[in-house]
Amino acid sequence: TVVTDRGSSNSQYFEVTNQVGTKTYKDKRGYEIRYGVHVSNVNAAAGSAIDLWLPGLSHALTQRHVESIVEPKPMWSDYKGLIRVHLTGFKPNGTYPVSVTDYFDRYAIETHIDPTKVRNSYDTERELYKVYTSPNKLVPSDNPAVQKIEQEVVRNQSNPYERARLLYDYVTQKMKYSASATGNDVVAALKTGSGDSYLLSLAYAALLRASGIPARPVAGVLVYGDKKTVNHYWDEFFVPDFGWVPVDPALGAGARYGDFPSRSDVADYYFGNLDNQHLTFTEGLVTVDKLLPKGKAIARPRAYSFQSVNEESSAGVASYDAVWDRVRVIDWW
């Protein structure tokens, strides 16, 4: 659309092409989803508060026209993509439901890249490069075991796109997908050669960053069957002069949910492409600073988002229960 002070034009589909390759957005599907938290059994002094940080649905070219309804009204509707809901005034035996309902269009994305046109070097002074090649608590790219695997797999390959493919082949062929895998130890998963989508996505991101390729794990849900959902994790890596490229190592390694995916070329397809049944919440780790120095912060790993804090309670809150609902598809079209 073209937007001026006289309003917005009608929208027109187009593709942006360059020497490196193309991105195509197709197969639009509309969704209505709902998720939230139920807080109860609050034991707190007067004036105490609990803050909930709910992930907001990512706004991107793959997820457009997002309209959200948050109940109760949030204190902040978009802090680094998160929604802050502030609860106070607790009553004996009170329950405090929080819900988010989203309406949006989700598109599949297909990329076509000519590796011979990809530059071998990045602008290492760019903030994007510094952030997405640095290790953090989720992505241990500075671990010697990770760096050793990267060096053995990549060897003398200088092309970042080709390096990303070599590392993808390693993860999907040398690591066995296991839906029952637990824990957060990425290095252990690489050593044992087994992991679920959470561990495979973090392992791939760690190998990419160890190779000097900007990468970020992506958290969200996968929709399959008759509106069923499961928390799911995948990745994106950055190609010079092109942008972010989606990759799903778990599906490439053999993960199946019912009869999804039904493709015969899953390993090739999910390197560079993504269907319209991946719903994205966070891209990379969202760091939330504590609001209160004496407050208690709780992180909930393996949720449908990557964030450092999910809940924070003030010093006057002795205890409470919080149940995070799964993301549900109410309708699709």
Tab-separated table of C-alpha atoms in Angstrom:
chain	number	residue	atom	x	y	z
A	1	THR	CA	0.000	0.000	0.000
A	2	VAL	CA	1.011	3.609	-0.507
A	3	VAL	CA	0.214	5.828	2.474
A	4	THR	CA	-0.005	9.634	2.235
A	5	ASP	CA	-1.741	12.366	4.232
A	6	ARG	CA	-4.770	11.725	2.018
A	7	GLY	CA	-5.086	8.122	3.153
A	8	SER	CA	-4.019	4.662	1.980
A	9	SER	CA	-4.188	3.166	-1.489
A	10	ASN	CA	-5.583	-0.229	-2.307
A	11	SER	CA	-3.042	-3.019	-1.766
A	12	GLN	CA	-1.179	-4.728	-4.574
A	13	TYR	CA	0.840	-7.961	-4.513
A	14	PHE	CA	4.469	-7.699	-5.624
A	15	GLU	CA	7.801	-9.453	-5.220
A	16	VAL	CA	11.115	-7.774	-4.476
A	17	THR	CA	13.991	-9.357	-6.373
A	18	ASN	CA	17.716	-8.800	-6.333
A	19	GLN	CA	20.830	-10.531	-7.498
A	20	VAL	CA	20.902	-12.908	-4.549
A	21	GLY	CA	17.381	-14.319	-4.842
A	22	THR	CA	13.687	-13.889	-4.166
A	23	LYS	CA	11.148	-14.215	-1.379
A	24	THR	CA	7.584	-15.172	-2.221
A	25	TYR	CA	4.632	-14.957	0.187
A	26	LYS	CA	1.755	-17.233	-0.777
A	27	ASP	CA	-1.070	-19.508	0.435
A	28	LYS	CA	-2.723	-17.001	2.788
A	29	ARG	CA	-4.681	-18.513	5.668
A	30	GLY	CA	-6.763	-16.547	8.167
A	31	TYR	CA	-6.651	-17.413	11.874
A	32	GLU	CA	-8.441	-16.642	15.106
A	33	ILE	CA	-6.349	-17.817	18.067
A	34	ARG	CA	-6.626	-17.451	21.846
A	35	TYR	CA	-4.202	-17.928	24.713
A	36	GLY	CA	-3.676	-16.601	28.218
A	37	VAL	CA	-2.964	-17.181	31.902
A	38	HIS	CA	-5.125	-18.036	34.920
A	39	VAL	CA	-3.883	-16.715	38.270
A	40	SER	CA	-5.429	-18.004	41.506
A	41	ASN	CA	-4.744	-18.800	45.171
A	42	VAL	CA	-2.951	-15.509	45.700
A	43	ASN	CA	-1.531	-15.061	49.177
A	44	ALA	CA	-0.468	-11.442	49.281
A	45	ALA	CA	-0.374	-8.345	51.440
A	46	ALA	CA	-2.476	-5.320	50.563
A	47	GLY	CA	-1.010	-3.285	47.721
A	48	SER	CA	0.911	-6.215	46.266
A	49	ALA	CA	0.987	-6.878	42.532
A	50	ILE	CA	1.752	-9.529	39.949
A	51	ASP	CA	2.920	-8.609	36.452
A	52	LEU	CA	2.444	-11.049	33.591
A	53	TRP	CA	4.476	-10.737	30.392
A	54	LEU	CA	2.529	-12.424	27.616
A	55	PRO	CA	4.139	-12.738	24.185
A	56	GLY	CA	2.418	-10.837	21.452
A	57	LEU	CA	2.012	-12.379	18.029
A	58	SER	CA	4.849	-11.304	15.739
A	59	HIS	CA	3.927	-8.718	13.116
A	60	ALA	CA	5.740	-9.498	9.864
A	61	LEU	CA	5.190	-10.053	6.159
A	62	THR	CA	4.329	-13.651	6.998
A	63	GLN	CA	1.772	-12.509	9.630
A	64	ARG	CA	-0.279	-9.512	8.563
A	65	HIS	CA	-3.335	-7.523	9.605
A	66	VAL	CA	-2.964	-8.585	13.240
A	67	GLU	CA	-5.815	-7.415	15.478
A	68	SER	CA	-5.580	-8.245	19.184
A	69	ILE	CA	-8.052	-8.140	22.059
A	70	VAL	CA	-6.486	-8.350	25.527
A	71	GLU	CA	-8.601	-8.807	28.645
A	72	PRO	CA	-8.164	-7.200	31.118
A	73	LYS	CA	-6.762	-4.094	29.504
A	74	PRO	CA	-2.954	-4.315	29.552
A	75	MET	CA	-0.713	-1.745	31.146
A	76	TRP	CA	1.653	-1.998	28.142
A	77	SER	CA	0.489	-3.498	24.864
A	78	ASP	CA	3.867	-3.749	23.112
A	79	TYR	CA	7.141	-3.838	25.030
A	80	LYS	CA	9.686	-5.566	22.809
A	81	GLY	CA	6.744	-7.485	21.404
A	82	LEU	CA	5.431	-8.479	24.848
A	83	ILE	CA	2.168	-7.557	26.590
A	84	ARG	CA	2.346	-6.472	30.233
A	85	VAL	CA	-0.753	-7.168	32.345
A	86	HIS	CA	-0.669	-5.737	35.873
A	87	LEU	CA	-2.757	-7.546	38.505
A	88	THR	CA	-3.469	-6.087	41.941
A	89	GLY	CA	-6.299	-5.779	44.460
A	90	PHE	CA	-6.341	-9.483	45.236
A	91	LYS	CA	-9.290	-10.979	47.113
A	92	PRO	CA	-9.555	-14.247	49.088
A	93	ASN	CA	-10.327	-17.150	46.736
A	94	GLY	CA	-10.183	-14.779	43.785
A	95	THR	CA	-9.308	-15.941	40.267
A	96	TYR	CA	-7.771	-13.669	37.668
A	97	PRO	CA	-8.008	-14.840	34.053
A	98	VAL	CA	-6.006	-13.040	31.374
A	99	SER	CA	-6.671	-13.738	27.711
A	100	VAL	CA	-5.402	-12.615	24.315
A	101	THR	CA	-7.411	-13.165	21.139
A	102	ASP	CA	-5.703	-12.521	17.800
A	103	TYR	CA	-7.127	-12.265	14.296
A	104	PHE	CA	-4.587	-12.289	11.479
A	105	ASP	CA	-3.490	-13.611	8.090
A	106	ARG	CA	-0.606	-16.057	7.902
A	107	TYR	CA	1.356	-16.628	4.684
A	108	ALA	CA	3.744	-19.353	3.617
A	109	ILE	CA	7.180	-18.096	2.581
A	110	GLU	CA	9.408	-19.521	-0.126
A	111	THR	CA	12.951	-18.357	-0.815
A	112	HIS	CA	15.069	-18.967	-3.877
A	113	ILE	CA	18.728	-18.068	-3.461
A	114	ASP	CA	21.605	-18.332	-5.912
A	115	PRO	CA	24.565	-19.291	-3.696
A	116	THR	CA	27.038	-18.018	-6.279
A	117	LYS	CA	25.649	-14.486	-5.793
A	118	VAL	CA	25.972	-14.535	-1.975
A	119	ARG	CA	28.815	-12.434	-0.555
A	120	ASN	CA	31.244	-14.305	1.666
A	121	SER	CA	31.547	-11.462	4.158
A	122	TYR	CA	29.218	-9.589	6.511
A	123	ASP	CA	29.299	-6.031	7.792
A	124	THR	CA	30.651	-6.995	11.197
A	125	GLU	CA	30.096	-3.477	12.562
A	126	ARG	CA	26.370	-3.699	12.011
A	127	GLU	CA	24.330	-4.102	15.191
A	128	LEU	CA	22.347	-6.968	13.663
A	129	TYR	CA	25.570	-8.924	13.151
A	130	LYS	CA	26.832	-8.276	16.666
A	131	VAL	CA	23.576	-9.266	18.355
A	132	TYR	CA	22.828	-12.396	16.343
A	133	THR	CA	26.341	-13.853	16.358
A	134	SER	CA	26.821	-13.428	20.123
A	135	PRO	CA	26.267	-16.282	22.590
A	136	ASN	CA	23.555	-16.043	25.237
A	137	LYS	CA	21.940	-18.341	27.777
A	138	LEU	CA	19.869	-20.017	25.065
A	139	VAL	CA	22.487	-20.208	22.318
A	140	PRO	CA	25.913	-21.410	23.607
A	141	SER	CA	27.835	-20.648	20.424
A	142	ASP	CA	31.044	-20.024	22.392
A	143	ASN	CA	31.098	-23.545	23.845
A	144	PRO	CA	34.198	-25.487	22.683
A	145	ALA	CA	32.102	-28.555	21.779
A	146	VAL	CA	29.861	-26.446	19.545
A	147	GLN	CA	32.826	-24.754	17.894
A	148	LYS	CA	34.528	-28.101	17.283
A	149	ILE	CA	31.492	-29.500	15.469
A	150	GLU	CA	31.182	-26.329	13.408
A	151	GLN	CA	34.809	-26.533	12.302
A	152	GLU	CA	34.562	-30.228	11.426
A	153	VAL	CA	31.384	-29.718	9.390
A	154	VAL	CA	32.187	-26.451	7.613
A	155	ARG	CA	35.916	-27.040	7.000
A	156	ASN	CA	37.079	-24.579	4.322
A	157	GLN	CA	33.667	-23.487	3.013
A	158	SER	CA	33.615	-19.671	2.883
A	159	ASN	CA	30.114	-19.080	1.478
A	160	PRO	CA	27.722	-18.395	4.399
A	161	TYR	CA	24.697	-19.854	2.617
A	162	GLU	CA	26.577	-23.051	1.841
A	163	ARG	CA	27.882	-23.189	5.422
A	164	ALA	CA	24.314	-22.850	6.700
A	165	ARG	CA	23.242	-25.776	4.500
A	166	LEU	CA	26.130	-27.955	5.673
A	167	LEU	CA	25.231	-27.275	9.310
A	168	TYR	CA	21.546	-27.933	8.592
A	169	ASP	CA	22.419	-31.269	7.001
A	170	TYR	CA	24.485	-32.138	10.058
A	171	VAL	CA	21.648	-31.391	12.491
A	172	THR	CA	18.959	-33.143	10.426
A	173	GLN	CA	21.074	-36.195	9.567
A	174	LYS	CA	23.275	-36.680	12.642
A	175	MET	CA	20.731	-35.741	15.312
A	176	LYS	CA	17.658	-37.863	15.907
A	177	TYR	CA	14.370	-36.072	16.533
A	178	SER	CA	12.816	-37.171	19.838
A	179	ALA	CA	9.468	-35.747	20.908
A	180	SER	CA	10.100	-36.938	24.475
A	181	ALA	CA	13.374	-35.033	24.907
A	182	THR	CA	13.468	-32.670	27.866
A	183	GLY	CA	15.816	-30.163	29.433
A	184	ASN	CA	17.619	-27.137	28.075
A	185	ASP	CA	21.170	-28.448	27.619
A	186	VAL	CA	22.016	-27.770	23.984
A	187	VAL	CA	25.588	-29.079	24.268
A	188	ALA	CA	24.362	-32.358	25.764
A	189	ALA	CA	21.856	-32.716	22.911
A	190	LEU	CA	24.653	-32.262	20.364
A	191	LYS	CA	26.792	-34.859	22.150
A	192	THR	CA	23.992	-37.436	22.415
A	193	GLY	CA	22.691	-36.653	18.933
A	194	SER	CA	19.080	-36.364	20.055
A	195	GLY	CA	16.574	-33.618	20.795
A	196	ASP	CA	13.096	-32.232	20.242
A	197	SER	CA	12.280	-29.116	18.224
A	198	TYR	CA	13.383	-26.898	21.125
A	199	LEU	CA	16.851	-28.431	21.367
A	200	LEU	CA	17.314	-28.845	17.606
A	201	SER	CA	16.494	-25.200	16.926
A	202	LEU	CA	18.888	-23.981	19.619
A	203	ALA	CA	21.611	-26.381	18.471
A	204	TYR	CA	21.323	-25.157	14.885
A	205	ALA	CA	21.363	-21.507	15.989
A	206	ALA	CA	24.467	-22.171	18.112
A	207	LEU	CA	26.301	-23.814	15.207
A	208	LEU	CA	25.371	-20.962	12.869
A	209	ARG	CA	26.574	-18.296	15.303
A	210	ALA	CA	29.778	-20.251	15.908
A	211	SER	CA	30.273	-20.072	12.141
A	212	GLY	CA	29.849	-16.284	12.095
A	213	ILE	CA	26.379	-16.428	10.540
A	214	PRO	CA	23.708	-14.250	12.213
A	215	ALA	CA	20.972	-16.567	13.450
A	216	ARG	CA	17.981	-16.482	15.776
A	217	PRO	CA	15.784	-19.259	17.150
A	218	VAL	CA	12.079	-18.701	16.639
A	219	ALA	CA	9.357	-19.756	19.097
A	220	GLY	CA	5.685	-20.259	18.399
A	221	VAL	CA	3.192	-22.999	17.692
A	222	LEU	CA	2.578	-25.425	14.891
A	223	VAL	CA	-1.010	-26.041	13.756
A	224	TYR	CA	-1.879	-29.513	12.500
A	225	GLY	CA	-4.831	-31.856	12.129
A	226	ASP	CA	-8.179	-30.336	13.052
A	227	LYS	CA	-6.911	-27.086	14.621
A	228	LYS	CA	-4.557	-28.884	17.003
A	229	THR	CA	-1.533	-26.938	18.241
A	230	VAL	CA	1.838	-27.795	19.739
A	231	ASN	CA	4.618	-25.521	20.962
A	232	HIS	CA	7.266	-25.544	18.261
A	233	TYR	CA	10.662	-23.994	17.563
A	234	TRP	CA	12.597	-23.272	14.392
A	235	ASP	CA	15.247	-20.811	13.129
A	236	GLU	CA	16.163	-17.974	10.801
A	237	PHE	CA	19.609	-17.089	9.505
A	238	PHE	CA	20.691	-13.909	7.769
A	239	VAL	CA	22.145	-13.779	4.256
A	240	PRO	CA	23.989	-10.622	3.092
A	241	ASP	CA	22.007	-8.491	0.600
A	242	PHE	CA	18.980	-10.759	1.038
A	243	GLY	CA	17.681	-10.954	4.604
A	244	TRP	CA	16.356	-13.635	6.933
A	245	VAL	CA	15.935	-17.206	5.701
A	246	PRO	CA	13.560	-19.589	7.578
A	247	VAL	CA	14.653	-23.117	8.522
A	248	ASP	CA	12.892	-25.858	10.512
A	249	PRO	CA	15.497	-28.422	11.637
A	250	ALA	CA	12.976	-30.551	13.559
A	251	LEU	CA	10.686	-31.122	10.579
A	252	GLY	CA	13.751	-31.633	8.411
A	253	ALA	CA	14.975	-34.271	10.894
A	254	GLY	CA	11.732	-36.230	10.812
A	255	ALA	CA	9.323	-34.642	13.298
A	256	ARG	CA	5.721	-35.524	12.500
A	257	TYR	CA	2.448	-34.348	14.022
A	258	GLY	CA	-0.383	-36.586	12.908
A	259	ASP	CA	-0.213	-36.554	9.118
A	260	PHE	CA	1.667	-33.227	9.058
A	261	PRO	CA	3.757	-32.528	7.094
A	262	SER	CA	2.587	-34.636	4.176
A	263	ARG	CA	5.398	-33.529	1.866
A	264	SER	CA	7.912	-36.032	0.529
A	265	ASP	CA	10.701	-33.429	0.330
A	266	VAL	CA	10.620	-32.171	3.924
A	267	ALA	CA	14.403	-31.995	4.404
A	268	ASP	CA	14.874	-29.791	1.349
A	269	TYR	CA	11.669	-27.785	1.723
A	270	TYR	CA	12.245	-26.693	5.324
A	271	PHE	CA	15.651	-25.274	4.484
A	272	GLY	CA	14.581	-21.866	3.182
A	273	ASN	CA	10.811	-22.278	3.200
A	274	LEU	CA	8.008	-22.316	5.752
A	275	ASP	CA	4.331	-23.188	5.457
A	276	ASN	CA	1.363	-21.187	6.746
A	277	GLN	CA	0.886	-23.479	9.766
A	278	HIS	CA	3.826	-22.037	11.726
A	279	LEU	CA	2.560	-19.214	13.976
A	280	THR	CA	5.374	-16.976	15.200
A	281	PHE	CA	5.545	-15.294	18.603
A	282	THR	CA	9.198	-14.398	19.311
A	283	GLU	CA	12.279	-14.245	17.104
A	284	GLY	CA	15.337	-14.574	19.297
A	285	LEU	CA	15.479	-14.095	23.064
A	286	VAL	CA	13.428	-11.181	24.424
A	287	THR	CA	15.156	-9.842	27.535
A	288	VAL	CA	12.930	-8.267	30.178
A	289	ASP	CA	14.472	-6.230	33.003
A	290	LYS	CA	12.986	-6.728	36.453
A	291	LEU	CA	10.535	-4.010	37.411
A	292	LEU	CA	11.171	-4.267	41.162
A	293	PRO	CA	14.594	-4.819	42.766
A	294	LYS	CA	13.003	-6.910	45.542
A	295	GLY	CA	10.471	-8.606	43.327
A	296	LYS	CA	10.520	-12.271	42.312
A	297	ALA	CA	10.827	-13.029	38.597
A	298	ILE	CA	9.898	-16.360	37.015
A	299	ALA	CA	10.859	-17.605	33.565
A	300	ARG	CA	8.916	-20.454	31.974
A	301	PRO	CA	11.164	-22.323	29.537
A	302	ARG	CA	9.703	-24.299	26.664
A	303	ALA	CA	6.723	-21.970	26.383
A	304	TYR	CA	5.654	-20.708	22.966
A	305	SER	CA	8.074	-17.778	23.287
A	306	PHE	CA	11.709	-17.115	24.120
A	307	GLN	CA	11.727	-14.541	26.938
A	308	SER	CA	13.775	-14.031	30.090
A	309	VAL	CA	10.798	-13.239	32.366
A	310	ASN	CA	7.191	-14.442	32.191
A	311	GLU	CA	5.961	-13.399	35.627
A	312	GLU	CA	7.095	-10.966	38.312
A	313	SER	CA	5.561	-10.536	41.757
A	314	SER	CA	6.191	-7.789	44.291
A	315	ALA	CA	7.756	-8.484	47.686
A	316	GLY	CA	4.333	-8.654	49.365
A	317	VAL	CA	3.233	-11.697	47.356
A	318	ALA	CA	3.941	-14.825	49.398
A	319	SER	CA	2.566	-17.333	46.881
A	320	TYR	CA	0.182	-17.788	43.972
A	321	ASP	CA	-0.690	-20.253	41.209
A	322	ALA	CA	-0.384	-19.399	37.522
A	323	VAL	CA	-1.513	-21.735	34.747
A	324	TRP	CA	-0.459	-20.765	31.216
A	325	ASP	CA	-2.992	-21.938	28.661
A	326	ARG	CA	-1.835	-23.441	25.403
A	327	VAL	CA	-2.470	-21.494	22.212
A	328	ARG	CA	-5.800	-22.598	20.736
A	329	VAL	CA	-7.055	-22.122	17.204
A	330	ILE	CA	-10.642	-20.923	17.538
A	331	ASP	CA	-11.213	-20.723	13.793
A	332	TRP	CA	-9.362	-20.632	10.500
A	333	TRP	CA	-10.338	-19.868	6.943
